[in-house]
Amino acid sequence: MPILICPRATFEACIQQIYDDLDKADALLPMEYYTLTSADQIPDKYRSITTDVGLYNRAMGVDARQLCNGLIVKAIRSKVTLLAASPAFQDPSNTTTWADAADAAAQVLDYAGGKLAENGHFYYTDIAAIDGLSEGSNPDEIIWRHNLSATNSSQEEQNFPPTLFGNGRMNPTQNLVDAFPMANGYPIDYADQAKKRI
């Protein structure tokens, strides 16, 4: 049985696929999740789906905060574009420029009024403001967060290896390692398969 070797996608093709995925997410997601008070407030892109404000709020109201939204999608695009423009990721197929990275970042900043919050560098010391956050809302300097207590170490426990008292949920298995081809494009067990045929 012949082994089919597929050429690896170029850097540019990978970046374009990420952009395509982000475009699709941006088209489907609201910019942010808010509970609306009337059907007139339902964004135009959802009016063909529903004009029932109760139904809209059930799916897109404040209960959905902390889920991915359009602003998060724009922030991810900004990060991807910045990395693609970086000299660390230069590739002959790469067409991303610093101007592209600046434009992507500008979309996020424009949504925030074109500037960072004046207290952005010390907002985390304003305990009253942080304690006053409700319904999954974020301070101006945070786009996506998760509520964690000051003494919570579950993220570390989940991801640290068992040898460091963790659950090892991010440890690669041998199956995962073997699923990737070698540098020459052949499967990891290609040499063993060739020996079996001899």
PDB file of C-alpha atoms in Angstrom:
ATOM      1  CA  MET A   1       0.000   0.000   0.000  1.00  0.00           C
ATOM      2  CA  PRO A   2       1.577   3.318  -1.042  1.00  0.00           C
ATOM      3  CA  ILE A   3       2.013   6.007   1.575  1.00  0.00           C
ATOM      4  CA  LEU A   4       0.579   9.327   0.525  1.00  0.00           C
ATOM      5  CA  ILE A   5       2.703  12.284   1.500  1.00  0.00           C
ATOM      6  CA  CYS A   6       0.880  15.594   1.518  1.00  0.00           C
ATOM      7  CA  PRO A   7       2.980  18.715   1.218  1.00  0.00           C
ATOM      8  CA  ARG A   8       2.957  20.950   4.250  1.00  0.00           C
ATOM      9  CA  ALA A   9       0.928  24.123   3.977  1.00  0.00           C
ATOM     10  CA  THR A  10       2.934  27.308   3.612  1.00  0.00           C
ATOM     11  CA  PHE A  11       3.129  29.797   6.443  1.00  0.00           C
ATOM     12  CA  GLU A  12       0.937  32.153   4.436  1.00  0.00           C
ATOM     13  CA  ALA A  13      -1.703  29.455   3.875  1.00  0.00           C
ATOM     14  CA  CYS A  14      -1.807  28.756   7.619  1.00  0.00           C
ATOM     15  CA  ILE A  15      -2.156  32.447   8.459  1.00  0.00           C
ATOM     16  CA  GLN A  16      -4.867  32.901   5.829  1.00  0.00           C
ATOM     17  CA  GLN A  17      -6.777  29.936   7.294  1.00  0.00           C
ATOM     18  CA  ILE A  18      -6.625  31.560  10.725  1.00  0.00           C
ATOM     19  CA  TYR A  19      -7.884  34.842   9.237  1.00  0.00           C
ATOM     20  CA  ASP A  20     -10.722  32.996   7.451  1.00  0.00           C
ATOM     21  CA  ASP A  21     -11.747  31.310  10.713  1.00  0.00           C
ATOM     22  CA  LEU A  22     -11.653  34.648  12.542  1.00  0.00           C
ATOM     23  CA  ASP A  23     -13.739  36.292   9.783  1.00  0.00           C
ATOM     24  CA  LYS A  24     -16.376  33.571  10.179  1.00  0.00           C
ATOM     25  CA  ALA A  25     -16.406  33.974  13.964  1.00  0.00           C
ATOM     26  CA  ASP A  26     -16.633  37.754  13.614  1.00  0.00           C
ATOM     27  CA  ALA A  27     -19.625  37.398  11.298  1.00  0.00           C
ATOM     28  CA  LEU A  28     -21.470  35.121  13.731  1.00  0.00           C
ATOM     29  CA  LEU A  29     -20.641  36.586  17.141  1.00  0.00           C
ATOM     30  CA  PRO A  30     -21.869  39.806  18.747  1.00  0.00           C
ATOM     31  CA  MET A  31     -19.257  42.425  19.558  1.00  0.00           C
ATOM     32  CA  GLU A  32     -20.145  41.996  23.238  1.00  0.00           C
ATOM     33  CA  TYR A  33     -22.904  40.258  25.167  1.00  0.00           C
ATOM     34  CA  TYR A  34     -25.561  42.576  26.588  1.00  0.00           C
ATOM     35  CA  THR A  35     -29.086  42.019  27.824  1.00  0.00           C
ATOM     36  CA  LEU A  36     -31.348  44.115  25.612  1.00  0.00           C
ATOM     37  CA  THR A  37     -34.572  45.792  26.688  1.00  0.00           C
ATOM     38  CA  SER A  38     -36.387  45.939  23.334  1.00  0.00           C
ATOM     39  CA  ALA A  39     -36.445  44.162  19.986  1.00  0.00           C
ATOM     40  CA  ASP A  40     -35.292  47.380  18.281  1.00  0.00           C
ATOM     41  CA  GLN A  41     -31.846  46.892  19.895  1.00  0.00           C
ATOM     42  CA  ILE A  42     -31.261  43.470  18.305  1.00  0.00           C
ATOM     43  CA  PRO A  43     -28.316  43.863  15.888  1.00  0.00           C
ATOM     44  CA  ASP A  44     -29.260  43.682  12.213  1.00  0.00           C
ATOM     45  CA  LYS A  45     -27.234  40.520  11.593  1.00  0.00           C
ATOM     46  CA  TYR A  46     -29.508  38.576  13.987  1.00  0.00           C
ATOM     47  CA  ARG A  47     -32.886  39.967  12.895  1.00  0.00           C
ATOM     48  CA  SER A  48     -33.382  37.219  10.308  1.00  0.00           C
ATOM     49  CA  ILE A  49     -33.002  34.694  13.137  1.00  0.00           C
ATOM     50  CA  THR A  50     -35.202  36.354  15.763  1.00  0.00           C
ATOM     51  CA  THR A  51     -36.941  39.573  16.679  1.00  0.00           C
ATOM     52  CA  ASP A  52     -37.913  38.192  20.099  1.00  0.00           C
ATOM     53  CA  VAL A  53     -35.822  40.099  22.648  1.00  0.00           C
ATOM     54  CA  GLY A  54     -36.307  37.359  25.247  1.00  0.00           C
ATOM     55  CA  LEU A  55     -34.954  34.709  22.898  1.00  0.00           C
ATOM     56  CA  TYR A  56     -32.047  36.965  21.920  1.00  0.00           C
ATOM     57  CA  ASN A  57     -31.186  37.671  25.564  1.00  0.00           C
ATOM     58  CA  ARG A  58     -31.217  33.973  26.401  1.00  0.00           C
ATOM     59  CA  ALA A  59     -28.474  33.349  23.842  1.00  0.00           C
ATOM     60  CA  MET A  60     -26.671  36.689  23.706  1.00  0.00           C
ATOM     61  CA  GLY A  61     -27.413  38.364  27.045  1.00  0.00           C
ATOM     62  CA  VAL A  62     -25.130  38.913  30.011  1.00  0.00           C
ATOM     63  CA  ASP A  63     -25.257  35.210  30.914  1.00  0.00           C
ATOM     64  CA  ALA A  64     -23.063  34.595  27.869  1.00  0.00           C
ATOM     65  CA  ARG A  65     -20.347  36.978  29.019  1.00  0.00           C
ATOM     66  CA  GLN A  66     -16.915  35.401  29.360  1.00  0.00           C
ATOM     67  CA  LEU A  67     -17.619  33.460  26.144  1.00  0.00           C
ATOM     68  CA  CYS A  68     -15.804  34.406  22.966  1.00  0.00           C
ATOM     69  CA  ASN A  69     -17.227  37.534  21.319  1.00  0.00           C
ATOM     70  CA  GLY A  70     -16.409  39.825  18.393  1.00  0.00           C
ATOM     71  CA  LEU A  71     -14.035  41.961  20.440  1.00  0.00           C
ATOM     72  CA  ILE A  72     -12.070  38.888  21.502  1.00  0.00           C
ATOM     73  CA  VAL A  73     -11.941  37.759  17.864  1.00  0.00           C
ATOM     74  CA  LYS A  74     -10.482  41.133  16.878  1.00  0.00           C
ATOM     75  CA  ALA A  75      -7.934  40.884  19.695  1.00  0.00           C
ATOM     76  CA  ILE A  76      -6.888  37.403  18.557  1.00  0.00           C
ATOM     77  CA  ARG A  77      -6.534  38.696  14.985  1.00  0.00           C
ATOM     78  CA  SER A  78      -4.356  41.531  16.301  1.00  0.00           C
ATOM     79  CA  LYS A  79      -2.094  39.067  18.115  1.00  0.00           C
ATOM     80  CA  VAL A  80      -1.837  36.693  15.127  1.00  0.00           C
ATOM     81  CA  THR A  81      -1.076  39.583  12.768  1.00  0.00           C
ATOM     82  CA  LEU A  82       1.569  40.964  15.114  1.00  0.00           C
ATOM     83  CA  LEU A  83       3.253  37.549  15.357  1.00  0.00           C
ATOM     84  CA  ALA A  84       3.068  37.037  11.584  1.00  0.00           C
ATOM     85  CA  ALA A  85       4.668  40.451  10.965  1.00  0.00           C
ATOM     86  CA  SER A  86       7.458  39.757  13.451  1.00  0.00           C
ATOM     87  CA  PRO A  87      10.937  38.944  12.127  1.00  0.00           C
ATOM     88  CA  ALA A  88      10.730  35.746  14.176  1.00  0.00           C
ATOM     89  CA  PHE A  89       8.110  34.380  11.766  1.00  0.00           C
ATOM     90  CA  GLN A  90       9.390  35.618   8.449  1.00  0.00           C
ATOM     91  CA  ASP A  91       8.940  33.185   5.613  1.00  0.00           C
ATOM     92  CA  PRO A  92       9.159  33.681   1.834  1.00  0.00           C
ATOM     93  CA  SER A  93       5.394  33.119   1.553  1.00  0.00           C
ATOM     94  CA  ASN A  94       4.522  35.569   4.348  1.00  0.00           C
ATOM     95  CA  THR A  95       2.768  38.725   3.156  1.00  0.00           C
ATOM     96  CA  THR A  96       1.865  40.163   6.592  1.00  0.00           C
ATOM     97  CA  THR A  97       3.378  43.580   7.282  1.00  0.00           C
ATOM     98  CA  TRP A  98       3.772  45.817  10.317  1.00  0.00           C
ATOM     99  CA  ALA A  99       1.041  48.025   8.785  1.00  0.00           C
ATOM    100  CA  ASP A 100      -1.331  45.026   8.852  1.00  0.00           C
ATOM    101  CA  ALA A 101      -0.492  44.486  12.523  1.00  0.00           C
ATOM    102  CA  ALA A 102      -1.106  48.165  13.308  1.00  0.00           C
ATOM    103  CA  ASP A 103      -4.452  48.105  11.473  1.00  0.00           C
ATOM    104  CA  ALA A 104      -5.580  44.993  13.372  1.00  0.00           C
ATOM    105  CA  ALA A 105      -4.614  46.543  16.717  1.00  0.00           C
ATOM    106  CA  ALA A 106      -6.370  49.788  15.741  1.00  0.00           C
ATOM    107  CA  GLN A 107      -9.680  47.922  15.381  1.00  0.00           C
ATOM    108  CA  VAL A 108      -9.467  46.870  19.037  1.00  0.00           C
ATOM    109  CA  LEU A 109      -8.363  50.314  20.218  1.00  0.00           C
ATOM    110  CA  ASP A 110     -11.000  52.104  18.129  1.00  0.00           C
ATOM    111  CA  TYR A 111     -13.691  50.072  19.864  1.00  0.00           C
ATOM    112  CA  ALA A 112     -12.263  51.219  23.217  1.00  0.00           C
ATOM    113  CA  GLY A 113     -12.493  54.880  22.134  1.00  0.00           C
ATOM    114  CA  GLY A 114      -9.052  55.034  20.574  1.00  0.00           C
ATOM    115  CA  LYS A 115      -7.043  55.020  23.780  1.00  0.00           C
ATOM    116  CA  LEU A 116      -6.171  52.892  26.748  1.00  0.00           C
ATOM    117  CA  ALA A 117      -7.775  53.549  30.111  1.00  0.00           C
ATOM    118  CA  GLU A 118      -5.920  56.181  32.127  1.00  0.00           C
ATOM    119  CA  ASN A 119      -5.778  53.908  35.170  1.00  0.00           C
ATOM    120  CA  GLY A 120      -5.036  50.830  33.055  1.00  0.00           C
ATOM    121  CA  HIS A 121      -1.612  50.276  34.537  1.00  0.00           C
ATOM    122  CA  PHE A 122      -2.918  50.052  38.108  1.00  0.00           C
ATOM    123  CA  TYR A 123      -6.611  49.094  37.811  1.00  0.00           C
ATOM    124  CA  TYR A 124      -5.907  45.851  39.674  1.00  0.00           C
ATOM    125  CA  THR A 125      -5.134  47.840  42.844  1.00  0.00           C
ATOM    126  CA  ASP A 126      -8.632  49.364  42.853  1.00  0.00           C
ATOM    127  CA  ILE A 127     -10.266  46.682  44.981  1.00  0.00           C
ATOM    128  CA  ALA A 128     -13.632  48.465  45.096  1.00  0.00           C
ATOM    129  CA  ALA A 129     -13.824  48.621  41.287  1.00  0.00           C
ATOM    130  CA  ILE A 130     -12.874  44.966  40.928  1.00  0.00           C
ATOM    131  CA  ASP A 131     -15.314  43.873  43.624  1.00  0.00           C
ATOM    132  CA  GLY A 132     -17.988  45.948  41.871  1.00  0.00           C
ATOM    133  CA  LEU A 133     -17.719  44.016  38.612  1.00  0.00           C
ATOM    134  CA  SER A 134     -20.920  42.097  38.027  1.00  0.00           C
ATOM    135  CA  GLU A 135     -22.566  39.842  35.475  1.00  0.00           C
ATOM    136  CA  GLY A 136     -19.203  38.861  34.001  1.00  0.00           C
ATOM    137  CA  SER A 137     -18.318  42.419  33.015  1.00  0.00           C
ATOM    138  CA  ASN A 138     -14.692  43.405  32.535  1.00  0.00           C
ATOM    139  CA  PRO A 139     -12.646  46.454  33.462  1.00  0.00           C
ATOM    140  CA  ASP A 140     -11.566  48.530  30.445  1.00  0.00           C
ATOM    141  CA  GLU A 141      -8.119  46.936  30.312  1.00  0.00           C
ATOM    142  CA  ILE A 142      -9.408  43.362  30.153  1.00  0.00           C
ATOM    143  CA  ILE A 143     -10.897  41.846  27.034  1.00  0.00           C
ATOM    144  CA  TRP A 144     -11.306  38.263  28.194  1.00  0.00           C
ATOM    145  CA  ARG A 145     -10.951  36.966  31.714  1.00  0.00           C
ATOM    146  CA  HIS A 146     -12.065  34.272  34.079  1.00  0.00           C
ATOM    147  CA  ASN A 147     -13.027  34.788  37.688  1.00  0.00           C
ATOM    148  CA  LEU A 148     -10.392  33.256  39.954  1.00  0.00           C
ATOM    149  CA  SER A 149      -9.857  33.823  43.630  1.00  0.00           C
ATOM    150  CA  ALA A 150      -6.490  35.051  44.877  1.00  0.00           C
ATOM    151  CA  THR A 151      -5.654  31.652  46.363  1.00  0.00           C
ATOM    152  CA  ASN A 152      -6.870  29.558  43.445  1.00  0.00           C
ATOM    153  CA  SER A 153      -4.186  27.327  41.915  1.00  0.00           C
ATOM    154  CA  SER A 154      -6.436  25.088  39.817  1.00  0.00           C
ATOM    155  CA  GLN A 155      -4.911  26.271  36.536  1.00  0.00           C
ATOM    156  CA  GLU A 156      -1.475  25.165  37.655  1.00  0.00           C
ATOM    157  CA  GLU A 157      -2.817  21.935  39.145  1.00  0.00           C
ATOM    158  CA  GLN A 158      -4.585  21.057  35.905  1.00  0.00           C
ATOM    159  CA  ASN A 159      -1.569  21.658  33.685  1.00  0.00           C
ATOM    160  CA  PHE A 160       1.477  20.761  35.775  1.00  0.00           C
ATOM    161  CA  PRO A 161       2.736  17.203  35.281  1.00  0.00           C
ATOM    162  CA  PRO A 162       1.862  14.603  37.930  1.00  0.00           C
ATOM    163  CA  THR A 163       5.494  14.611  39.056  1.00  0.00           C
ATOM    164  CA  LEU A 164       4.927  18.228  40.156  1.00  0.00           C
ATOM    165  CA  PHE A 165       1.633  17.480  41.934  1.00  0.00           C
ATOM    166  CA  GLY A 166      -0.492  18.379  38.909  1.00  0.00           C
ATOM    167  CA  ASN A 167      -3.089  16.553  36.843  1.00  0.00           C
ATOM    168  CA  GLY A 168      -1.023  16.642  33.662  1.00  0.00           C
ATOM    169  CA  ARG A 169      -3.905  17.561  31.380  1.00  0.00           C
ATOM    170  CA  MET A 170      -1.560  19.246  28.914  1.00  0.00           C
ATOM    171  CA  ASN A 171       1.065  16.506  28.860  1.00  0.00           C
ATOM    172  CA  PRO A 172       1.430  15.084  25.349  1.00  0.00           C
ATOM    173  CA  THR A 173       0.735  11.386  24.988  1.00  0.00           C
ATOM    174  CA  GLN A 174       2.874   9.156  22.819  1.00  0.00           C
ATOM    175  CA  ASN A 175      -0.125   8.820  20.468  1.00  0.00           C
ATOM    176  CA  LEU A 176      -0.170  12.581  19.963  1.00  0.00           C
ATOM    177  CA  VAL A 177       3.570  12.726  19.341  1.00  0.00           C
ATOM    178  CA  ASP A 178       3.363   9.853  16.857  1.00  0.00           C
ATOM    179  CA  ALA A 179       0.487  11.519  14.993  1.00  0.00           C
ATOM    180  CA  PHE A 180       2.843  14.187  13.641  1.00  0.00           C
ATOM    181  CA  PRO A 181       5.136  13.426  10.694  1.00  0.00           C
ATOM    182  CA  MET A 182       8.906  13.509  10.883  1.00  0.00           C
ATOM    183  CA  ALA A 183      10.886  16.420   9.423  1.00  0.00           C
ATOM    184  CA  ASN A 184      11.077  14.576   6.090  1.00  0.00           C
ATOM    185  CA  GLY A 185       7.259  14.340   5.938  1.00  0.00           C
ATOM    186  CA  TYR A 186       7.022  10.584   6.522  1.00  0.00           C
ATOM    187  CA  PRO A 187       5.055   9.044   9.401  1.00  0.00           C
ATOM    188  CA  ILE A 188       7.065   8.348  12.538  1.00  0.00           C
ATOM    189  CA  ASP A 189       6.856   4.586  11.964  1.00  0.00           C
ATOM    190  CA  TYR A 190       7.742   4.723   8.256  1.00  0.00           C
ATOM    191  CA  ALA A 191      11.126   3.062   8.770  1.00  0.00           C
ATOM    192  CA  ASP A 192       9.477   0.204  10.699  1.00  0.00           C
ATOM    193  CA  GLN A 193       6.879  -0.264   7.960  1.00  0.00           C
ATOM    194  CA  ALA A 194       9.600  -0.380   5.308  1.00  0.00           C
ATOM    195  CA  LYS A 195      11.434  -3.091   7.271  1.00  0.00           C
ATOM    196  CA  LYS A 196       8.264  -5.192   7.473  1.00  0.00           C
ATOM    197  CA  ARG A 197       7.908  -5.155   3.692  1.00  0.00           C
ATOM    198  CA  ILE A 198      11.450  -6.426   3.117  1.00  0.00           C
TER     199      ILE A 198
END
